Short mmCIF file of C-alpha atoms in Angstrom, two decimals:
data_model
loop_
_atom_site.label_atom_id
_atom_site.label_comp_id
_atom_site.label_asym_id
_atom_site.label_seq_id
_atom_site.Cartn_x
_atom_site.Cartn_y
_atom_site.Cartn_z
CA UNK A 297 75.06 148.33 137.91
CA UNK A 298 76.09 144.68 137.80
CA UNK A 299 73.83 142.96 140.02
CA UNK A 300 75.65 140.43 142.49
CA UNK A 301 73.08 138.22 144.56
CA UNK A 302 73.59 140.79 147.75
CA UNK A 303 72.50 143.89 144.84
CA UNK A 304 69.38 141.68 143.40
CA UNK A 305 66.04 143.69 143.88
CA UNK A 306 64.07 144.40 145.37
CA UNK A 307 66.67 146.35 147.92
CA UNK A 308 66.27 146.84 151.23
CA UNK A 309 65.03 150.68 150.81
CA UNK A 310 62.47 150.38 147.87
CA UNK A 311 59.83 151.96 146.36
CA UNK A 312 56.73 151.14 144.24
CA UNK A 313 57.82 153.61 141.32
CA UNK A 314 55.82 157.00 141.04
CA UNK A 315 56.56 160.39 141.84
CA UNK A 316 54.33 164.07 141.80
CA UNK A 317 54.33 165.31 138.44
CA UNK A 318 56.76 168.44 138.23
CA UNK A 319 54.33 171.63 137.41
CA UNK A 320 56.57 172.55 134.18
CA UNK A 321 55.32 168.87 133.19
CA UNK A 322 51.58 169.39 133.72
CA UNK A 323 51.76 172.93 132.27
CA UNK A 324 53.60 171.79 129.61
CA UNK A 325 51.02 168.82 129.00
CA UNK A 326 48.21 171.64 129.03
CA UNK A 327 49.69 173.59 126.18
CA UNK A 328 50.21 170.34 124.02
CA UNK A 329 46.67 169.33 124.37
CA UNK A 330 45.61 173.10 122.92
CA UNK A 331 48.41 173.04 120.10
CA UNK A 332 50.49 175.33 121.96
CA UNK A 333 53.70 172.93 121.47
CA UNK A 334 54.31 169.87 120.00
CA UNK A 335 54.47 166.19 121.35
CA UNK A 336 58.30 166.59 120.69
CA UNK A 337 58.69 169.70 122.70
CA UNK A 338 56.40 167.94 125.28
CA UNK A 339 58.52 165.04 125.34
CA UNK A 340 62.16 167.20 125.58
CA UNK A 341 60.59 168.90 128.35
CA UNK A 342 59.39 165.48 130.13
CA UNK A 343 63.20 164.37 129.55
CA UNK A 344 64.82 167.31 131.53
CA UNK A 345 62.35 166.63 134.37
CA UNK A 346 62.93 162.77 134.20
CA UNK A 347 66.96 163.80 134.57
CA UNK A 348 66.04 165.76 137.54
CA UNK A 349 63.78 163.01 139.28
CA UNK A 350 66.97 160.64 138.53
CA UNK A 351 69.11 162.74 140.28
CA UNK A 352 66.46 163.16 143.50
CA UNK A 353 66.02 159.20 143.72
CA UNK A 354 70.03 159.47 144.37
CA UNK A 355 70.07 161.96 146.01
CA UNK A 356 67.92 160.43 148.59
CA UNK A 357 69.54 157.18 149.15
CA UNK A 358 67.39 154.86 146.14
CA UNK A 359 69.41 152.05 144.15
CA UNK A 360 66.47 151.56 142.43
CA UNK A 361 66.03 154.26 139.48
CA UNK A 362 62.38 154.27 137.97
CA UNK A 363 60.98 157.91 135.56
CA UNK A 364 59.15 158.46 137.99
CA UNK A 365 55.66 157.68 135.47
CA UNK A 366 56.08 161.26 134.27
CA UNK A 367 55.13 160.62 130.63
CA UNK A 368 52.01 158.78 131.95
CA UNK A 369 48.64 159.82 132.36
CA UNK A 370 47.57 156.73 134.43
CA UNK A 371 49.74 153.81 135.88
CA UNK A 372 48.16 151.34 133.98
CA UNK A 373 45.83 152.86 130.87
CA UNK A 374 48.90 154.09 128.87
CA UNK A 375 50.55 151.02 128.90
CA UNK A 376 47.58 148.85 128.06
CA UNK A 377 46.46 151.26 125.33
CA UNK A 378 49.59 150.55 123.65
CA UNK A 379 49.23 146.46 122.93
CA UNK A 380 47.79 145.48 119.39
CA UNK A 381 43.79 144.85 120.05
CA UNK A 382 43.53 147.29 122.89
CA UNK A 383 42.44 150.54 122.84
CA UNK A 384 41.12 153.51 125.25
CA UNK A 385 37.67 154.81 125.23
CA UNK A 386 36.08 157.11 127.47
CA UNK A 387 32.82 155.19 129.97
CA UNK A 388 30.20 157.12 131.36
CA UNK A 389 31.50 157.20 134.62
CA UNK A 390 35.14 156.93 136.14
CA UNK A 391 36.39 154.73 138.84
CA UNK A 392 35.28 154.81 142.14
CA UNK A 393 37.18 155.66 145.17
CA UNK A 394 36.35 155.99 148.70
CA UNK A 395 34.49 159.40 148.59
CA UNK A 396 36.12 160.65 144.59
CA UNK A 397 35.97 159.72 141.55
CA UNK A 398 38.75 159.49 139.06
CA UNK A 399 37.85 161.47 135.45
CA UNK A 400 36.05 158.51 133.08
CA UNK A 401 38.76 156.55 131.38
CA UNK A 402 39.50 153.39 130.59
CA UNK A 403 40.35 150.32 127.86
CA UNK A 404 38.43 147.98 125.76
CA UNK A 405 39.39 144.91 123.80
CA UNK A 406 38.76 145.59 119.63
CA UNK A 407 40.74 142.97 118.07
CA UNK A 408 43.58 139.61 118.75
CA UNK A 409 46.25 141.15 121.76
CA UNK A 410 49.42 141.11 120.68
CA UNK A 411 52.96 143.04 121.42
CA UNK A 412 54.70 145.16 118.48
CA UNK A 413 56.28 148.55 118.43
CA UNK A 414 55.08 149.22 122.16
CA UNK A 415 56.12 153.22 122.80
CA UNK A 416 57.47 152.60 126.50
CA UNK A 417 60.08 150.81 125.21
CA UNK A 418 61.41 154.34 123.96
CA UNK A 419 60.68 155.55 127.55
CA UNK A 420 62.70 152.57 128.96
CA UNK A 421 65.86 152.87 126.77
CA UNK A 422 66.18 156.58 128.05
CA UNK A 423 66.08 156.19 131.61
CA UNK A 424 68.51 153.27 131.08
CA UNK A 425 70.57 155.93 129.68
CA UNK A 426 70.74 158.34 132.30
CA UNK A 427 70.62 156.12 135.43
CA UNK A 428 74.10 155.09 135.53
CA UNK A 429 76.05 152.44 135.69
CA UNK A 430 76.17 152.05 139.85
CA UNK A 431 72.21 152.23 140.39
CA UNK A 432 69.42 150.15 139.01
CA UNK A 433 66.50 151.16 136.35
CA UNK A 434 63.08 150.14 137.23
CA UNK A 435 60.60 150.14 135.21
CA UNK A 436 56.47 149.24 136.22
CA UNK A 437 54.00 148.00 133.32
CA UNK A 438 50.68 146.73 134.96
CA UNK A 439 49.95 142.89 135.07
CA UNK A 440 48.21 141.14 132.66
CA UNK A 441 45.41 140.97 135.42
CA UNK A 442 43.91 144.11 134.69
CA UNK A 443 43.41 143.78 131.29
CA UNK A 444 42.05 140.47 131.79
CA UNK A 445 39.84 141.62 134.87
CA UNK A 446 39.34 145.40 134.78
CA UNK A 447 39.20 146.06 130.60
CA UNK A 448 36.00 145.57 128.61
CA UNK A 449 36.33 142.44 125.99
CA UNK A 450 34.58 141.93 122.97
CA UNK A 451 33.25 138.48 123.68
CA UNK A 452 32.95 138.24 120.09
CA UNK A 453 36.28 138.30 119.60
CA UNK A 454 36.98 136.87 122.68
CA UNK A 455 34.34 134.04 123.85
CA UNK A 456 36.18 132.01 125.78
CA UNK A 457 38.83 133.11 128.79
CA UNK A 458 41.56 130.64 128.41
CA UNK A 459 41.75 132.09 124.15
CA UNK A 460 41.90 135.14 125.61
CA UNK A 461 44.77 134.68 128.04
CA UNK A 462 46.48 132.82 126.30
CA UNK A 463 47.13 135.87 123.49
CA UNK A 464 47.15 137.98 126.50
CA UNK A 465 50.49 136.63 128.07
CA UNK A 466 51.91 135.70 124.49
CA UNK A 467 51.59 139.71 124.59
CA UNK A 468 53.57 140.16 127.91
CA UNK A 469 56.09 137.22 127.19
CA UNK A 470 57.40 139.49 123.94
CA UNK A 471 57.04 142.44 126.14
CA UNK A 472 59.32 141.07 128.58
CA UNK A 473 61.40 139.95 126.25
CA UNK A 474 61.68 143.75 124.51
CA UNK A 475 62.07 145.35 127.83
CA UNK A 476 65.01 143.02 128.79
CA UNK A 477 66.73 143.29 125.13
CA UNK A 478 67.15 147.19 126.37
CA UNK A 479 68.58 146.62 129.05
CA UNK A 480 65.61 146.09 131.60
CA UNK A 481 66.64 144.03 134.64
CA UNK A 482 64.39 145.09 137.14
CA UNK A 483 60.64 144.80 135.75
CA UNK A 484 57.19 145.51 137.99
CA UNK A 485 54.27 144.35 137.33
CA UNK A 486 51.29 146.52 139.27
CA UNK A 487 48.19 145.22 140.44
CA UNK A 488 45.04 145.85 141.86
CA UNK A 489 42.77 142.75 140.35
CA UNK A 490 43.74 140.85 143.42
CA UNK A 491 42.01 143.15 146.24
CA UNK A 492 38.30 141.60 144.76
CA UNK A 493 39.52 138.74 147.09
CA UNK A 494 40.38 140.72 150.52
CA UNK A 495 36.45 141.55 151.20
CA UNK A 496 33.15 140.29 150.89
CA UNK A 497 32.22 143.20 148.79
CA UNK A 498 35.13 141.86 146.19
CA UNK A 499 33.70 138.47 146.12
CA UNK A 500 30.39 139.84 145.53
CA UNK A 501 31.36 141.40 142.98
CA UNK A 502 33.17 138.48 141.18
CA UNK A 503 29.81 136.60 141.55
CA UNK A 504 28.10 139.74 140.06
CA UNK A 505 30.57 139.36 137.27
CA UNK A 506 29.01 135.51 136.86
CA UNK A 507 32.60 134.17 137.67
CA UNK A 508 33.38 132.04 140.60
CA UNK A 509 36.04 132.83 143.07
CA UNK A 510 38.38 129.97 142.62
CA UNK A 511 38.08 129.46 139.08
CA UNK A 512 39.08 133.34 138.63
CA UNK A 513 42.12 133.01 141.48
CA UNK A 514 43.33 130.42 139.25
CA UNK A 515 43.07 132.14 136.23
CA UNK A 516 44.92 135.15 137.89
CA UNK A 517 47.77 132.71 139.17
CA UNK A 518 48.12 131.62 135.23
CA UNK A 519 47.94 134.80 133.55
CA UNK A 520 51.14 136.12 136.09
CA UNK A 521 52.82 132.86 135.84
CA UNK A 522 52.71 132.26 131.97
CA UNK A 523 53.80 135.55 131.23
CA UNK A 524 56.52 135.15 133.33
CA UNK A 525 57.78 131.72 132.48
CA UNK A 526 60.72 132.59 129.91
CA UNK A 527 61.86 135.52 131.10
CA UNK A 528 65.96 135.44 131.64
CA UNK A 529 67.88 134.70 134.89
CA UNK A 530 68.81 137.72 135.50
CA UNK A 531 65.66 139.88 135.29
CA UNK A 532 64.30 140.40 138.62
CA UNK A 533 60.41 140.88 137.96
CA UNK A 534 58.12 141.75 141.27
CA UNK A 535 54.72 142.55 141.89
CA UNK A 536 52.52 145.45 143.38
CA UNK A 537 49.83 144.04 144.92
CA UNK A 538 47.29 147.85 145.48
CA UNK A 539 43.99 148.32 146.77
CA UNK A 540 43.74 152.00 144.83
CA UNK A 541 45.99 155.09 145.13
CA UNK A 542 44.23 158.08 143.66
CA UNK A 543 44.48 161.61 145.27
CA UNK A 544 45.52 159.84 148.77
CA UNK A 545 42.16 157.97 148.81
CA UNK A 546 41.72 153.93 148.22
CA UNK A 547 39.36 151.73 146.38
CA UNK A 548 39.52 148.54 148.35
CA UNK A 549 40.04 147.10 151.85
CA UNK A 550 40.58 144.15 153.50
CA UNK A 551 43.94 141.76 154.86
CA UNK A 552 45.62 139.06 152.29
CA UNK A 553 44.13 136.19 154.62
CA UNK A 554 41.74 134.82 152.15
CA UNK A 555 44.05 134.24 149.18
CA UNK A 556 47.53 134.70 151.02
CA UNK A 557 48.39 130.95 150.00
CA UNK A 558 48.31 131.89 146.35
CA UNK A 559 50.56 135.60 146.56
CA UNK A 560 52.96 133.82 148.77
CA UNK A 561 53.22 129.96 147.34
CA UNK A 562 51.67 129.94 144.12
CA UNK A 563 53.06 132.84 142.00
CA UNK A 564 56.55 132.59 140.85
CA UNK A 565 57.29 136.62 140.77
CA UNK A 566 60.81 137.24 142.73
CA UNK A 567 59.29 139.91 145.15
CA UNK A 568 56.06 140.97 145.91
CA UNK A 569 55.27 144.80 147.28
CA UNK A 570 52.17 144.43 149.69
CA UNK A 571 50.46 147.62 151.44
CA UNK A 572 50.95 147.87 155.14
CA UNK A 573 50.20 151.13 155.63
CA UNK A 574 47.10 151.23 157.78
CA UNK A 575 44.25 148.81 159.44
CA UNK A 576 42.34 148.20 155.53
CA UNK A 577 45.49 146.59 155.08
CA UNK A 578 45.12 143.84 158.05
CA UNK A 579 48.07 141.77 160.05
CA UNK A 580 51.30 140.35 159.00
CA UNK A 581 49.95 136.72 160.13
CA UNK A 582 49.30 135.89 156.44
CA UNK A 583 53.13 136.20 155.81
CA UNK A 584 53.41 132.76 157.60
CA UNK A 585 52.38 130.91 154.42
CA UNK A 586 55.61 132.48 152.86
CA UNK A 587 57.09 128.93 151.86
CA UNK A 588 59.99 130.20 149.02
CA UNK A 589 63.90 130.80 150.63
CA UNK A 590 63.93 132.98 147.48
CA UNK A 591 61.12 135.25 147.65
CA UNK A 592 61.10 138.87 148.47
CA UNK A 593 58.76 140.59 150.77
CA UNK A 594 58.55 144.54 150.21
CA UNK A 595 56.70 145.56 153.47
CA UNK A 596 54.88 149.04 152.46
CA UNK A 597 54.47 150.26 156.07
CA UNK A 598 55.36 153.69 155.08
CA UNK A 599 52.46 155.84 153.35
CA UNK A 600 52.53 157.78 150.14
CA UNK A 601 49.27 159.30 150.76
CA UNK A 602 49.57 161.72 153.70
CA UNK A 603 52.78 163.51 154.76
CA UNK A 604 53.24 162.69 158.27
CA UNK A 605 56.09 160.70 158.91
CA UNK A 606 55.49 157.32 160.68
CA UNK A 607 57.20 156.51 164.03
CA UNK A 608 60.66 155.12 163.15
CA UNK A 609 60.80 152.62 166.18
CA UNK A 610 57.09 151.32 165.40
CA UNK A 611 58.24 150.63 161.64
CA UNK A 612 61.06 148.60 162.86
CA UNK A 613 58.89 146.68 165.72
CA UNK A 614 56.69 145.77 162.33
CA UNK A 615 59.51 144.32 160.90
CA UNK A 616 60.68 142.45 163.34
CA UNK A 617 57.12 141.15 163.59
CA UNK A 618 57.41 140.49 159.77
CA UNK A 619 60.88 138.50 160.89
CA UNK A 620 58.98 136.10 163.03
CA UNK A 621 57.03 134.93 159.90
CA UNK A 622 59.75 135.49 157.39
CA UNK A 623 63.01 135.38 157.21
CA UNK A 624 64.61 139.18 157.97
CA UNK A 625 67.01 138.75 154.68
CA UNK A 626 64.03 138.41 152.70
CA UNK A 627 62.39 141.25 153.88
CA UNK A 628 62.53 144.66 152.38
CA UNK A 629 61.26 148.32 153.15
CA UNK A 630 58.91 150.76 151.06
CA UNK A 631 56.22 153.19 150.53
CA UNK A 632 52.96 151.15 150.36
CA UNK A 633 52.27 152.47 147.02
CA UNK A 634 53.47 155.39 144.41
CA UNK A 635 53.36 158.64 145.10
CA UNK A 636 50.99 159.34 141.43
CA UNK A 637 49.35 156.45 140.36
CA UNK A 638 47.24 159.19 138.07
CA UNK A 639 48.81 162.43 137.08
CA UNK A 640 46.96 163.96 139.87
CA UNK A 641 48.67 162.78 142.39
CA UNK A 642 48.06 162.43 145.95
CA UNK A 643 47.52 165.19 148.77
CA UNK A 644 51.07 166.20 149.60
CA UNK A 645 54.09 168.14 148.24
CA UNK A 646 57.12 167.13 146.24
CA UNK A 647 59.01 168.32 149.92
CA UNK A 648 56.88 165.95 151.71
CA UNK A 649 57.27 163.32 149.14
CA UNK A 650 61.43 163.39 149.48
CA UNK A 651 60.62 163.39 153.00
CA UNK A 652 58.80 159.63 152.97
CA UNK A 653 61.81 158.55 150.14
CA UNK A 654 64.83 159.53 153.02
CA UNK A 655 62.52 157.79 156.09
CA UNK A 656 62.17 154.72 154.34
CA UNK A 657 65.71 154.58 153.42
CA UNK A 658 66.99 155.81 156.92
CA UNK A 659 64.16 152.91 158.51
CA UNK A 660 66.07 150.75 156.51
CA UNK A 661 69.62 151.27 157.34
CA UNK A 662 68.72 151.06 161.11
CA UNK A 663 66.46 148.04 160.84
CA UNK A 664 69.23 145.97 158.72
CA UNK A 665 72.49 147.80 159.60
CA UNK A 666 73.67 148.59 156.25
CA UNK A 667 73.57 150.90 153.77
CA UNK A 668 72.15 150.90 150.40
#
């Protein structure tokens, strides 16, 4: 699709990016990792299943195309594990969620960060190829943030911060670049680094870290904004601001009121995707320091991690409340988050999960009086 100014993303009816992973996929997945088949037979198979998901997001009213993270283990490990320097490693514990805890997994820092050869650019180039030319292909990479926050440097190799970042978003600037030279317009960049600042546990945690609050907010602000800086026109690159998605539980809670002034005036993303979904997620008063004519609010008032729908008429009265803070035009509707941050996925069915795709789009249409 050609994208006029009225067909920019984020659209009206959005979504974050991940779906359930098909059963053929995890079975298939399963026999790979015992030699069964091989990692091209796995990735044939993920292919047909990625056509299908295609032709669901259509099906249910998307513009916006992503794969759906079906060739991904996590929503942010694979990606990171493939950058020069970076490489996955198995902790002694996993993350922590509110009451579970994922499997132990994560990344670590070995040598200089840089961008060559990365294998989702593969993934991209084939869900350009079957999206079509009158819908959009998304695809989601996580931010530079969590590498810089949430992976375990080598302060050997890396003493100091600003050395670090600044091979960090070379890194993303020639990822960018890559992703857009195959055809990537629409780029997300996923993060959950910024929730350490919604809660007094977060900022004790920072200080636990030895790093002070403002010093690391601005840090954040320069890692997004320098990888960002010479990307093209017309690439449309958003963020996903999470506070944890794994098996329908969370990892963090609190409103954007303490650093709201930074997400809404200091970052120079086109859109940003904020959770809305429940009280963790606090009021819509922060969206008053929305200063840019330009940028894109994604409200996520719709949940991915239980199946009941939400109350149509209550969805739209949070818009409107959204409206007196920001501009309605610059509004948009999603889910709050994916559906599969982890291959696990969250506690409902594919059925259900269609169900939340056509209620967000059908929200939409009613709330802005057009169709996608």
């Amino acid at each position: 699709m050609k994208m006029t100014l009225e067909k920019r993303p984020p659209f009206k009816a959005d979504h974050v990016g991940s779906f359930l992973r098909p059963e053929r996929i995890k079975e298939a997945r399963f026999q790979k990792d015992r030699g069964k088949i091989s990692a091209v037979e796995l990735r044939n198979i993920e292919d047909e299943e990625i056509v299908k998901l295609v032709e669901k997001q259509k099906e249910a009213g998307l513009t916006s195309i992503t794969d759906g993270d079906l060739r991904r283990s996590w929503w942010h490990f694979d990606f990171l594990e493939g950058l020069e320097g970076v490489e996955g490693y198995e902790p002694e514990e996993g993350i922590q969620f509110s009451g579970v805890q994922t499997k132990a997994h994560s990344v670590k820092v070995t040598g200089q960060i840089d961008f060559e050869n990365h294998p989702m650019l593969e993934d991209y180039k084939f869900l350009h190829s079957v999206v079509g030319d009158h819908h959009v292909p998304k695809f989601t990479i996580p931010s530079p943030n969590m590498l810089f926050f949430r992976g375990n440097i080598d302060r050997e190799i890396y003493e100091d911060d600003e050395v670090l970042l600044k091979d960090l978003t070379k890194a993303y600037q020639k990822a960018i670049q890559a992703f857009y030279d195959a055809g990537c317009r629409y780029l997300q960049l996923d993060d959950t680094s910024w929730a350490v600042f919604f809660s007094e546990k977060g900022l004790k945690q920072i200080e636990e870290r030895g790093q002070e609050p403002e010093k690391l907010r601005s840090l954040f602000v320069q890692a997004i904004n320098d990888s960002i800086a010479d990307r093209p026109d017309d690439m449309v690159i958003t963020m996903h601001i999470c506070r944890g998605n794994f098996r329908s539980t969370y990892s963090a809670e609190g409103g954007y009121d303490a650093v709201s002034k930074t997400l809404f005036d200091e970052l120079h993303v086109d859109g940003l995707f904020l959770e809305y979904d429940d009280d963790r997620s606090g009021g819509l008063e922060p969206l008053k320091h929305v200063k840019r004519k330009d940028l894109k609010v994604v409200l996520g008032l719709v949940t991915s991690k239980f199946p009941e729908l939400e109350d149509k008429e209550r969805v739209k009265q949070r818009i409107s409340e959204a409206a007196s803070y920001v501009h309605k035009d610059q509004l948009c509707l999603s889910p709050q988050c994916g559906f599969a941050s982890t291959e696990e996925g969250n506690e409902l069915t594919e059925d259900e999960q269609w169900a939340k795709i056509r209620h967000v789009v059908e929200i939409a249409e009613e709330a802005w009086g057009t169709e996608q």
